[in-house]
Amino acid sequence: MEEELNQVAPLYEALRRYREKKDASFHVPGHKNGQALRGDERAILDLARVMEIDVTEITGTDDLHHPEGVIREAQGLAAAQFGAEETFFLVGGSTAGNLALILSVCTAPGDVLLVQRNVHKSVIHGLMLAGAHAVFLAPQQDAGSGLATIPSEAAVREALRRYPGAKGLLLTHPSYYGMGAPLRPLAELCHAHGVPLLVDEAHGAHFGQHPALPESALAAGADGVVQSTHKMLTALTMGAMLHVQGGLLDRALLRQRLAMLQSSSPSYPIMASLDLSRSLLGTQGPAFFEGGLAAAAHLRRGLAKLPRFGVVAPPGASGRAAAYTIQDPLKLVIFDASAALTGYKLQERLEAEGCVPEMSDDRHVVLALGPGSTMEDADRLLQALVRIAADAEQMGNAAAGLSPDPVLADELSTWNITADEANLSEVSEPVPFGLTPLRPTEIEAISTQESIGRQAAEMIIPYPPGIPLLYPGEIITEAVGQQLMKLRDSGAKCQGPADPQLRTIQVKKRESQAYTCT
Ligand SMILES: Cc1ncc(COP(=O)(O)O)c(C=O)c1O
């Protein structure tokens, strides 16, 4: 019975039937099942074929905002596959899910939410929309790599003690690097205080789907979980899911928030791809990941023979405290062990070799594998690394255009702001967020060097991974100021600042009053 259920993808099949019927379209979208592109040479990308299933809420295709038919069935099957009580399809990525979760727990301006500091910008935007007060929890740092994971149990316990009226705790797990630590103790702490644990699991949609993959946030007890099915599984870009369980979230309110945030014309190809992703997991089971896991293991073995490159890994049982005990085996975080090549440079070199990484920072390059990865891909990458290492050694690091200043192993990565180095306390005072912008007369642009100690008036988001280094209203600490200058000097891409080259930063004028973060 279960097997039969897994094999169906009701929404996807409804669209296939729709496509095969070739009915005449007298409804939106205007491309009329892709007919508008027929004969156009640019249709070589087969966009017209996608358009054949790009339908809307007509008879038989159901309605995302009031699901009674194939969408309801597809969401129910997804809930069963991912271990949720209820699953909502998202067509606006995890971004929409994070916004909806925050707006459904912070229902009145001034509501307090406990939030891990190194979150994606969508979380900061959710706080702004909700007019919430964020109590930021500093993440723990892996001493070996300098990369951040989740806040410690002690920090969560202290925050819950200090703010008994908090509406919940929001964490990001795993990190963009696939790194993490157990969520179970944190879920238990939240539940002991009667508040929900919300997890941005954008990078862990595959967790729990194979014995070699880490436990999913739902299995660890989280109440609301957002997953970018399009990132580590196989949905189309923007396809994501929001899973809920237990009685701590108001699901009627969550539905209303989703209806506010998501289009009233959600994309059927995206929703069908969510349905199909789930069906692939259901029908193939763990075997779905065998190829990708084998390719990742092959890469790790190959890298072990290339001393030039290191691979970030948990310190092991005898190692340091539990800041970093979980690593997604499908994410490989590599670095030049000689520290001559920055992560950015190594990414550039790999791209020149035809291997395109997921992202890089000043030290690391993140390689994301997945169910579609092959041994051939892994071999191609290894051969590229062999050539990169040989070139660098032959030419000498400086002549090879490598960084003349070795990057320190313990240097903070671009967006990892930890309590000690940024001079932050583990649990912040409540920071008020809102939507009212500062008036131009309250803002001034000053040189980045001079900005330390001032209050930021703009958001600065190194991209990827989209974690704001600064939000408006935040005091620019010495460590963050140094990071800004490093970003400026390395030419990193940032969203948000008025001066993209980061020569200047917008700060609040000294005479202006303290204000709500917008
Ligand atoms: C941790 C994290 N959360 C949420 C998001 C937003 O996900 P989406 O692109 O699916 O909207 C991202 C995007 O990179 C992310 O890295």
Coordinates of C-alpha atoms and ligand atoms in Angstrom, one line a residue:
M1 CA 0.0 0.0 0.0
E2 CA 2.7 2.4 1.1
E3 CA 4.8 1.4 -1.9
E4 CA 1.9 2.2 -4.2
L5 CA 1.4 5.5 -2.6
N6 CA 5.1 6.3 -3.1
Q7 CA 4.8 5.6 -6.8
V8 CA 2.1 8.2 -7.4
A9 CA 2.9 11.9 -7.8
P10 CA -0.7 13.1 -8.0
L11 CA 0.0 16.7 -8.8
Y12 CA 2.7 15.9 -11.4
E13 CA 0.5 13.3 -13.0
A14 CA -2.5 15.7 -13.2
L15 CA -0.2 18.0 -15.1
R16 CA 1.0 15.3 -17.4
R17 CA -2.6 14.4 -18.2
Y18 CA -3.3 18.0 -18.8
R19 CA -0.4 18.2 -21.2
E20 CA -1.4 15.1 -23.1
K21 CA -5.0 16.3 -23.5
K22 CA -3.9 19.3 -25.5
D23 CA -7.0 21.2 -24.6
A24 CA -7.4 24.7 -26.0
S25 CA -6.4 27.2 -23.4
F26 CA -8.6 30.2 -22.8
H27 CA -7.1 30.9 -19.4
V28 CA -4.0 32.4 -18.0
P29 CA -1.0 32.2 -18.4
G30 CA -0.8 34.1 -21.6
H31 CA 1.8 31.8 -23.2
K32 CA -1.1 29.3 -23.8
N33 CA 0.8 26.1 -22.9
G34 CA 3.9 27.5 -24.6
Q35 CA 2.3 28.1 -27.9
A36 CA 3.4 31.7 -27.8
L37 CA 7.0 30.5 -28.1
R38 CA 6.6 27.9 -30.9
G39 CA 8.7 28.7 -33.9
D40 CA 10.9 31.1 -31.9
E41 CA 14.5 30.0 -32.2
R42 CA 15.2 30.9 -28.6
A43 CA 12.8 28.1 -27.6
I44 CA 15.8 25.8 -28.0
L45 CA 15.9 25.8 -24.2
D46 CA 12.6 24.0 -24.2
L47 CA 10.9 26.6 -22.1
A48 CA 7.9 25.9 -24.3
R49 CA 7.8 22.4 -23.0
V50 CA 7.8 23.6 -19.4
M51 CA 5.0 25.9 -20.4
E52 CA 2.9 22.9 -21.4
I53 CA 2.4 22.2 -17.7
D54 CA 2.5 25.8 -16.5
V55 CA -1.2 25.9 -15.7
T56 CA -3.3 27.6 -13.1
E57 CA -6.2 26.7 -10.8
I58 CA -8.5 25.1 -13.4
T59 CA -10.6 22.0 -12.9
G60 CA -8.5 19.1 -11.7
T61 CA -5.4 21.1 -10.7
D62 CA -6.6 22.1 -7.2
D63 CA -5.6 25.3 -5.3
L64 CA -2.5 25.7 -3.1
H65 CA -4.3 28.1 -0.9
H66 CA -7.3 25.9 -0.4
P67 CA -6.1 22.4 -1.3
E68 CA -8.8 19.7 -1.6
G69 CA -7.5 17.6 -4.5
V70 CA -4.2 16.7 -6.0
I71 CA -2.2 19.4 -4.1
R72 CA -3.7 18.2 -0.8
E73 CA -2.8 14.6 -1.7
A74 CA 0.7 15.6 -2.8
Q75 CA 1.3 17.6 0.4
G76 CA 0.0 14.7 2.5
L77 CA 2.4 12.3 0.8
A78 CA 5.3 14.7 1.4
A79 CA 4.3 15.0 5.1
A80 CA 4.5 11.2 5.4
Q81 CA 7.9 11.0 3.5
F82 CA 9.5 13.7 5.6
G83 CA 8.0 12.7 9.0
A84 CA 5.7 15.8 9.4
E85 CA 2.1 16.0 10.6
E86 CA 1.4 18.6 7.9
T87 CA 3.5 19.9 5.0
F88 CA 3.0 23.0 3.0
F89 CA 4.4 23.5 -0.5
L90 CA 6.3 26.7 -1.0
V91 CA 6.9 28.4 -4.3
G92 CA 8.9 31.2 -2.9
G93 CA 11.8 29.1 -1.5
S94 CA 12.7 28.7 2.1
T95 CA 12.5 32.5 2.2
A96 CA 8.7 32.3 2.2
G97 CA 8.8 29.6 4.8
N98 CA 11.0 31.6 7.2
L99 CA 8.8 34.7 6.8
A100 CA 5.6 32.7 7.4
L101 CA 7.0 30.9 10.5
I102 CA 8.2 34.2 12.1
L103 CA 4.9 36.0 11.3
S104 CA 2.9 33.1 12.8
V105 CA 4.7 33.1 16.1
C106 CA 5.4 36.8 16.5
T107 CA 1.9 38.1 16.2
A108 CA 2.2 41.5 17.9
P109 CA 4.9 44.2 17.6
G110 CA 7.5 43.7 20.3
D111 CA 7.1 40.0 20.6
V112 CA 10.5 38.5 21.5
L113 CA 12.0 35.7 19.4
L114 CA 15.3 34.0 20.2
V115 CA 17.3 33.9 17.0
Q116 CA 20.7 32.5 16.2
R117 CA 22.7 35.5 15.0
N118 CA 24.2 34.0 11.8
V119 CA 20.9 33.5 10.0
H120 CA 19.9 34.1 6.3
K121 CA 18.6 37.5 5.5
S122 CA 15.0 36.1 5.1
V123 CA 15.0 35.7 8.9
I124 CA 16.0 39.3 9.5
H125 CA 13.4 40.3 7.0
G126 CA 10.8 38.3 8.9
L127 CA 11.7 40.0 12.1
M128 CA 11.3 43.4 10.4
L129 CA 7.9 42.5 9.0
A130 CA 6.7 41.2 12.4
G131 CA 8.1 44.2 14.3
A132 CA 9.6 41.6 16.5
H133 CA 12.3 42.0 19.1
A134 CA 15.2 39.6 18.5
V135 CA 17.3 38.2 21.2
F136 CA 20.4 37.1 19.2
L137 CA 22.2 34.0 20.3
A138 CA 25.8 33.8 19.2
P139 CA 26.7 30.6 17.4
Q140 CA 29.4 28.2 18.6
Q141 CA 32.6 28.2 16.6
D142 CA 34.5 25.2 15.4
A143 CA 38.0 26.0 16.6
G144 CA 39.7 24.1 13.7
S145 CA 38.0 25.8 10.8
G146 CA 36.7 29.0 12.4
L147 CA 33.3 28.2 11.0
A148 CA 30.1 28.7 13.1
T149 CA 27.4 26.2 13.8
I150 CA 24.5 26.6 16.2
P151 CA 24.3 28.2 19.7
S152 CA 25.3 26.2 22.7
E153 CA 22.8 24.4 25.0
A154 CA 24.0 26.8 27.7
A155 CA 23.2 29.9 25.6
V156 CA 19.7 28.6 24.8
R157 CA 19.0 27.7 28.4
E158 CA 20.1 31.2 29.5
A159 CA 18.1 32.9 26.9
L160 CA 14.9 30.9 27.8
R161 CA 15.5 31.8 31.5
R162 CA 16.0 35.5 30.8
Y163 CA 13.1 35.8 28.4
P164 CA 10.4 33.5 29.6
G165 CA 7.9 35.3 27.4
A166 CA 9.8 34.6 24.2
K167 CA 7.7 33.1 21.4
G168 CA 10.2 30.5 20.3
L169 CA 13.7 29.8 19.1
L170 CA 14.8 29.9 15.5
L171 CA 18.0 28.2 14.4
T172 CA 19.7 27.4 11.1
H173 CA 20.8 23.9 10.7
P174 CA 22.8 22.7 8.9
S175 CA 24.9 25.7 7.9
Y176 CA 25.6 26.4 4.3
Y177 CA 28.8 24.4 4.8
G178 CA 26.7 21.3 5.9
M179 CA 28.0 21.7 9.5
G180 CA 26.0 21.3 12.6
A181 CA 25.5 19.9 16.1
P182 CA 22.6 17.9 17.7
L183 CA 19.3 19.7 17.8
R184 CA 17.6 17.3 20.1
P185 CA 18.7 18.9 23.4
L186 CA 17.7 22.3 22.1
A187 CA 14.3 21.0 21.1
E188 CA 13.9 19.5 24.6
L189 CA 14.8 22.8 26.2
C190 CA 12.3 24.7 24.1
H191 CA 9.5 22.2 24.9
A192 CA 10.3 22.3 28.6
H193 CA 9.5 26.1 28.3
G194 CA 6.4 25.5 26.2
V195 CA 7.8 27.3 23.1
P196 CA 8.4 26.0 19.6
L197 CA 11.7 25.2 18.0
L198 CA 11.8 26.6 14.4
V199 CA 14.5 25.3 12.1
D200 CA 15.7 26.8 8.9
E201 CA 16.8 23.5 7.3
A202 CA 17.2 25.1 3.9
H203 CA 20.4 23.1 3.3
G204 CA 19.2 19.8 4.8
A205 CA 16.1 18.7 2.8
H206 CA 17.8 15.4 2.3
F207 CA 18.6 14.8 6.0
G208 CA 17.1 11.6 7.5
Q209 CA 16.5 10.1 4.0
H210 CA 19.5 7.7 4.2
P211 CA 21.3 6.1 7.2
A212 CA 24.5 7.9 6.3
L213 CA 22.8 11.3 6.3
P214 CA 22.3 13.3 9.6
E215 CA 19.1 13.2 11.5
S216 CA 16.4 15.6 10.2
A217 CA 15.2 18.5 12.4
L218 CA 11.7 17.0 12.5
A219 CA 13.1 13.8 13.9
A220 CA 15.0 15.8 16.5
G221 CA 11.8 17.3 17.7
A222 CA 11.5 20.6 15.8
D223 CA 8.0 22.1 15.6
G224 CA 8.4 24.0 12.3
V225 CA 11.0 23.2 9.7
V226 CA 11.7 24.9 6.4
Q227 CA 13.6 23.0 3.7
S228 CA 14.8 24.2 0.3
T229 CA 13.8 21.1 -1.7
H230 CA 15.5 22.8 -4.7
K231 CA 18.9 23.0 -3.0
M232 CA 20.0 19.4 -1.9
L233 CA 17.1 17.5 -3.4
T234 CA 15.7 17.8 -6.9
A235 CA 12.9 20.4 -7.1
L236 CA 13.0 23.3 -9.4
T237 CA 14.5 26.5 -8.1
M238 CA 12.1 28.2 -5.6
G239 CA 10.6 24.8 -4.7
A240 CA 10.6 24.4 -0.9
M241 CA 8.6 22.9 1.9
L242 CA 7.4 23.9 5.3
H243 CA 6.8 21.0 7.7
V244 CA 5.0 21.2 11.0
Q245 CA 4.3 18.9 13.9
G246 CA 2.9 19.1 17.4
G247 CA 0.6 21.6 18.9
L248 CA 2.9 24.6 19.5
L249 CA 2.3 26.3 16.2
D250 CA -1.0 27.9 15.2
R251 CA -1.6 26.2 11.9
A252 CA -4.6 28.3 10.9
L253 CA -2.5 31.4 11.3
L254 CA 0.4 29.8 9.5
R255 CA -2.0 29.1 6.5
Q256 CA -3.1 32.7 6.6
R257 CA 0.5 33.9 6.6
L258 CA 1.4 31.7 3.7
A259 CA -1.6 33.0 1.8
M260 CA -0.4 36.5 2.4
L261 CA 3.2 35.9 1.4
Q262 CA 2.8 33.5 -1.5
S263 CA 1.4 34.4 -4.9
S264 CA -2.2 33.6 -5.6
S265 CA -0.9 32.1 -8.9
P266 CA 1.7 29.7 -7.6
S267 CA 3.9 28.0 -10.2
Y268 CA 2.6 24.5 -11.1
P269 CA 5.9 23.3 -12.6
I270 CA 7.5 24.2 -9.3
M271 CA 4.8 22.5 -7.2
A272 CA 4.9 19.4 -9.5
S273 CA 8.7 19.3 -9.1
L274 CA 8.2 19.1 -5.3
D275 CA 5.7 16.3 -5.8
L276 CA 8.2 14.5 -8.0
S277 CA 11.1 15.0 -5.6
R278 CA 9.1 13.4 -2.8
S279 CA 8.0 10.5 -5.1
L280 CA 11.7 9.9 -6.1
L281 CA 12.6 9.6 -2.4
G282 CA 9.6 7.4 -1.7
T283 CA 10.1 5.0 -4.6
Q284 CA 13.9 4.7 -4.5
G285 CA 14.4 5.0 -0.8
P286 CA 18.0 5.3 0.4
A287 CA 19.2 4.0 -2.9
F288 CA 18.5 7.4 -4.3
F289 CA 21.6 8.7 -2.6
E290 CA 24.0 5.9 -3.2
G291 CA 25.6 7.4 -6.3
G292 CA 26.1 10.8 -4.7
L293 CA 27.4 9.4 -1.5
A294 CA 29.8 7.1 -3.4
A295 CA 31.1 10.1 -5.4
A296 CA 31.6 12.1 -2.2
A297 CA 33.5 9.2 -0.6
H298 CA 35.6 8.9 -3.7
L299 CA 36.4 12.6 -3.5
R300 CA 37.3 12.4 0.1
R301 CA 39.6 9.4 -0.6
G302 CA 41.2 11.3 -3.5
L303 CA 41.6 14.4 -1.4
A304 CA 43.4 12.4 1.3
K305 CA 46.1 11.8 -1.2
L306 CA 46.5 15.5 -2.1
P307 CA 48.1 17.0 0.9
R308 CA 47.9 20.5 -0.6
F309 CA 44.1 20.5 0.1
G310 CA 42.4 20.0 3.5
V311 CA 38.8 19.0 4.1
V312 CA 36.9 20.4 7.0
A313 CA 35.7 17.6 9.3
P314 CA 34.3 17.3 12.9
P315 CA 37.1 17.1 15.4
G316 CA 36.2 13.5 16.5
A317 CA 35.2 12.0 19.8
S318 CA 38.3 12.9 21.6
G319 CA 38.2 16.5 20.2
R320 CA 36.8 19.7 21.4
A321 CA 33.4 20.4 22.8
A322 CA 30.3 19.7 20.7
A323 CA 30.3 22.8 18.6
Y324 CA 30.7 20.7 15.5
T325 CA 29.8 17.1 15.4
I326 CA 27.6 16.8 12.3
Q327 CA 28.8 17.1 8.7
D328 CA 26.6 16.5 5.7
P329 CA 28.6 13.9 3.8
L330 CA 27.3 15.4 0.5
K331 CA 29.0 18.8 1.3
L332 CA 32.8 18.9 1.0
V333 CA 34.4 22.0 2.5
I334 CA 37.9 22.2 1.1
F335 CA 40.8 24.6 1.5
D336 CA 44.4 25.1 0.4
A337 CA 46.3 23.7 3.4
S338 CA 49.3 25.9 2.4
A339 CA 47.1 28.9 2.9
A340 CA 48.4 30.5 -0.3
L341 CA 45.2 30.2 -2.2
T342 CA 42.2 31.9 -0.7
G343 CA 38.8 30.2 -1.1
Y344 CA 37.8 32.8 -3.7
K345 CA 41.0 32.1 -5.7
L346 CA 40.6 28.4 -5.5
Q347 CA 37.0 28.7 -6.7
E348 CA 38.2 30.8 -9.6
R349 CA 40.8 28.1 -10.5
L350 CA 38.2 25.3 -10.2
E351 CA 35.8 27.2 -12.4
A352 CA 38.5 27.7 -15.0
E353 CA 38.9 23.9 -15.0
G354 CA 35.2 23.5 -15.6
C355 CA 34.2 22.5 -12.0
V356 CA 31.8 25.0 -10.5
P357 CA 31.6 25.0 -6.7
E358 CA 28.6 26.1 -4.6
M359 CA 30.4 29.0 -3.0
S360 CA 33.6 30.1 -1.3
D361 CA 34.8 32.4 1.5
D362 CA 38.2 33.8 2.3
R363 CA 39.6 30.3 3.1
H364 CA 37.1 27.6 2.1
V365 CA 35.4 26.3 -1.0
V366 CA 32.1 24.5 -0.6
L367 CA 31.3 21.7 -3.0
A368 CA 27.7 20.4 -3.0
L369 CA 27.1 16.9 -4.2
G370 CA 23.7 15.4 -4.6
P371 CA 21.7 12.5 -5.9
G372 CA 22.7 13.4 -9.4
S373 CA 26.5 13.5 -8.7
T374 CA 28.7 10.9 -10.4
M375 CA 32.1 9.2 -10.1
E376 CA 33.0 11.0 -13.3
D377 CA 32.2 14.4 -11.7
A378 CA 34.4 13.4 -8.7
D379 CA 37.3 12.3 -10.9
R380 CA 37.1 15.5 -12.9
L381 CA 37.3 17.6 -9.8
L382 CA 40.2 15.5 -8.4
Q383 CA 42.1 15.9 -11.7
A384 CA 41.4 19.7 -11.6
L385 CA 42.8 19.9 -8.1
V386 CA 45.9 17.9 -9.1
R387 CA 46.6 20.4 -11.9
I388 CA 45.9 23.4 -9.6
A389 CA 48.3 22.1 -7.0
A390 CA 51.0 21.3 -9.7
D391 CA 50.6 24.8 -11.3
A392 CA 50.9 26.5 -8.0
E393 CA 54.0 24.6 -7.0
Q394 CA 55.7 24.9 -10.3
M395 CA 55.2 28.7 -10.6
G396 CA 55.7 29.5 -6.9
N397 CA 52.7 30.9 -5.0
A398 CA 53.4 34.5 -5.7
A399 CA 54.0 34.1 -9.4
A400 CA 50.8 32.0 -9.6
G401 CA 48.9 35.0 -8.6
L402 CA 48.2 33.6 -5.2
S403 CA 47.5 35.7 -2.1
P404 CA 50.8 37.1 -0.8
D405 CA 49.4 37.2 2.7
P406 CA 48.7 33.8 4.0
V407 CA 45.2 33.5 5.5
L408 CA 45.3 32.5 9.1
A409 CA 43.7 29.2 10.0
D410 CA 41.7 30.6 12.8
E411 CA 40.6 33.7 11.0
L412 CA 36.9 34.4 11.0
S413 CA 35.1 33.4 7.8
T414 CA 33.3 36.3 6.1
W415 CA 30.0 35.8 7.8
N416 CA 30.7 33.9 10.9
I417 CA 30.3 36.3 13.8
T418 CA 31.0 34.6 17.1
A419 CA 30.6 36.0 20.5
D420 CA 34.3 36.3 21.5
E421 CA 35.7 37.8 18.4
A422 CA 32.9 40.2 17.6
N423 CA 32.8 41.3 21.3
L424 CA 29.2 40.1 21.4
S425 CA 27.6 38.5 24.5
E426 CA 26.3 35.0 24.0
V427 CA 22.7 36.2 24.5
S428 CA 22.0 39.8 23.3
E429 CA 19.6 42.3 24.7
P430 CA 16.3 42.4 22.7
V431 CA 16.9 44.2 19.4
P432 CA 13.8 45.9 18.0
F433 CA 13.0 45.4 14.3
G434 CA 10.5 47.2 12.2
L435 CA 9.8 48.6 8.7
T436 CA 10.1 52.4 9.2
P437 CA 13.2 53.5 7.3
L438 CA 15.5 56.2 8.7
R439 CA 15.1 59.6 7.1
P440 CA 17.9 60.6 4.8
T441 CA 18.8 63.4 7.2
E442 CA 19.5 60.8 9.9
I443 CA 22.1 58.9 7.8
E444 CA 25.6 59.7 6.7
A445 CA 28.1 57.8 4.6
I446 CA 31.6 57.5 6.2
S447 CA 34.7 55.6 5.3
T448 CA 34.7 51.9 6.3
Q449 CA 37.8 52.5 8.5
E450 CA 35.9 55.1 10.5
S451 CA 32.8 53.1 10.9
I452 CA 33.9 51.0 13.9
G453 CA 31.8 51.9 17.0
R454 CA 29.0 53.5 14.9
Q455 CA 25.5 52.2 14.4
A456 CA 24.9 50.8 10.9
A457 CA 22.1 52.3 8.8
E458 CA 22.1 49.6 6.1
M459 CA 22.2 45.9 5.8
I460 CA 25.4 44.3 4.5
I461 CA 25.0 40.8 3.2
P462 CA 27.9 39.0 1.7
Y463 CA 26.4 36.7 -1.0
P464 CA 26.5 33.8 -1.0
P465 CA 25.5 32.7 1.6
G466 CA 23.2 35.7 2.4
I467 CA 23.9 36.0 6.1
P468 CA 23.8 39.7 7.0
L469 CA 27.2 40.7 8.5
L470 CA 25.4 43.9 9.7
Y471 CA 21.8 44.7 10.1
P472 CA 20.6 48.3 10.4
G473 CA 20.9 49.5 13.9
E474 CA 23.7 47.1 14.8
I475 CA 26.9 48.6 16.4
I476 CA 29.9 48.0 14.1
T477 CA 32.3 46.2 16.4
E478 CA 36.1 46.1 15.8
A479 CA 35.9 42.5 14.5
V480 CA 33.0 43.3 12.1
G481 CA 34.8 46.5 11.0
Q482 CA 37.9 44.4 10.1
Q483 CA 35.7 41.9 8.2
L484 CA 34.1 44.8 6.2
M485 CA 37.6 46.0 5.2
K486 CA 38.6 42.5 4.3
L487 CA 35.5 42.2 2.2
R488 CA 36.2 45.5 0.6
D489 CA 39.8 44.5 -0.2
S490 CA 38.9 41.1 -1.6
G491 CA 36.2 42.5 -3.8
A492 CA 33.6 40.1 -2.3
K493 CA 30.0 40.4 -3.6
C494 CA 27.7 42.1 -1.1
Q495 CA 24.0 42.8 -1.3
G496 CA 22.5 45.8 0.5
P497 CA 25.2 48.5 0.8
A498 CA 24.7 51.8 -1.0
D499 CA 28.4 51.6 -2.0
P500 CA 28.9 48.1 -3.3
Q501 CA 32.7 48.5 -3.2
L502 CA 32.3 49.1 0.5
R503 CA 34.6 52.1 0.5
T504 CA 31.9 53.8 2.5
I505 CA 29.3 52.6 4.9
Q506 CA 26.0 54.2 5.8
V507 CA 25.7 54.8 9.5
K508 CA 23.3 56.7 11.7
K509 CA 24.3 60.2 12.4
R510 CA 25.6 60.6 16.0
E511 CA 22.9 63.1 17.0
S512 CA 20.0 60.8 15.9
Q513 CA 18.1 58.9 18.5
A514 CA 18.5 55.1 18.9
Y515 CA 16.1 53.6 16.5
T516 CA 14.3 50.4 15.5
C517 CA 16.2 48.2 13.0
T518 CA 14.8 48.5 9.5
Ligands
LIG1 C1 20.3 29.2 5.5 C2 19.4 29.6 4.4 N1 18.1 29.8 4.7 C3 17.2 30.2 3.8 C4 17.6 30.5 2.5 C5 16.6 30.9 1.5 O1 16.3 29.9 0.7 P1 15.6 30.0 -0.7 O2 16.6 30.4 -1.7 O3 15.0 28.6 -0.9 O4 14.5 31.0 -0.6 C6 19.0 30.3 2.1 C7 19.4 30.6 0.8 O5 20.5 30.4 0.4 C8 19.9 29.9 3.1 O6 21.2 29.7 2.9

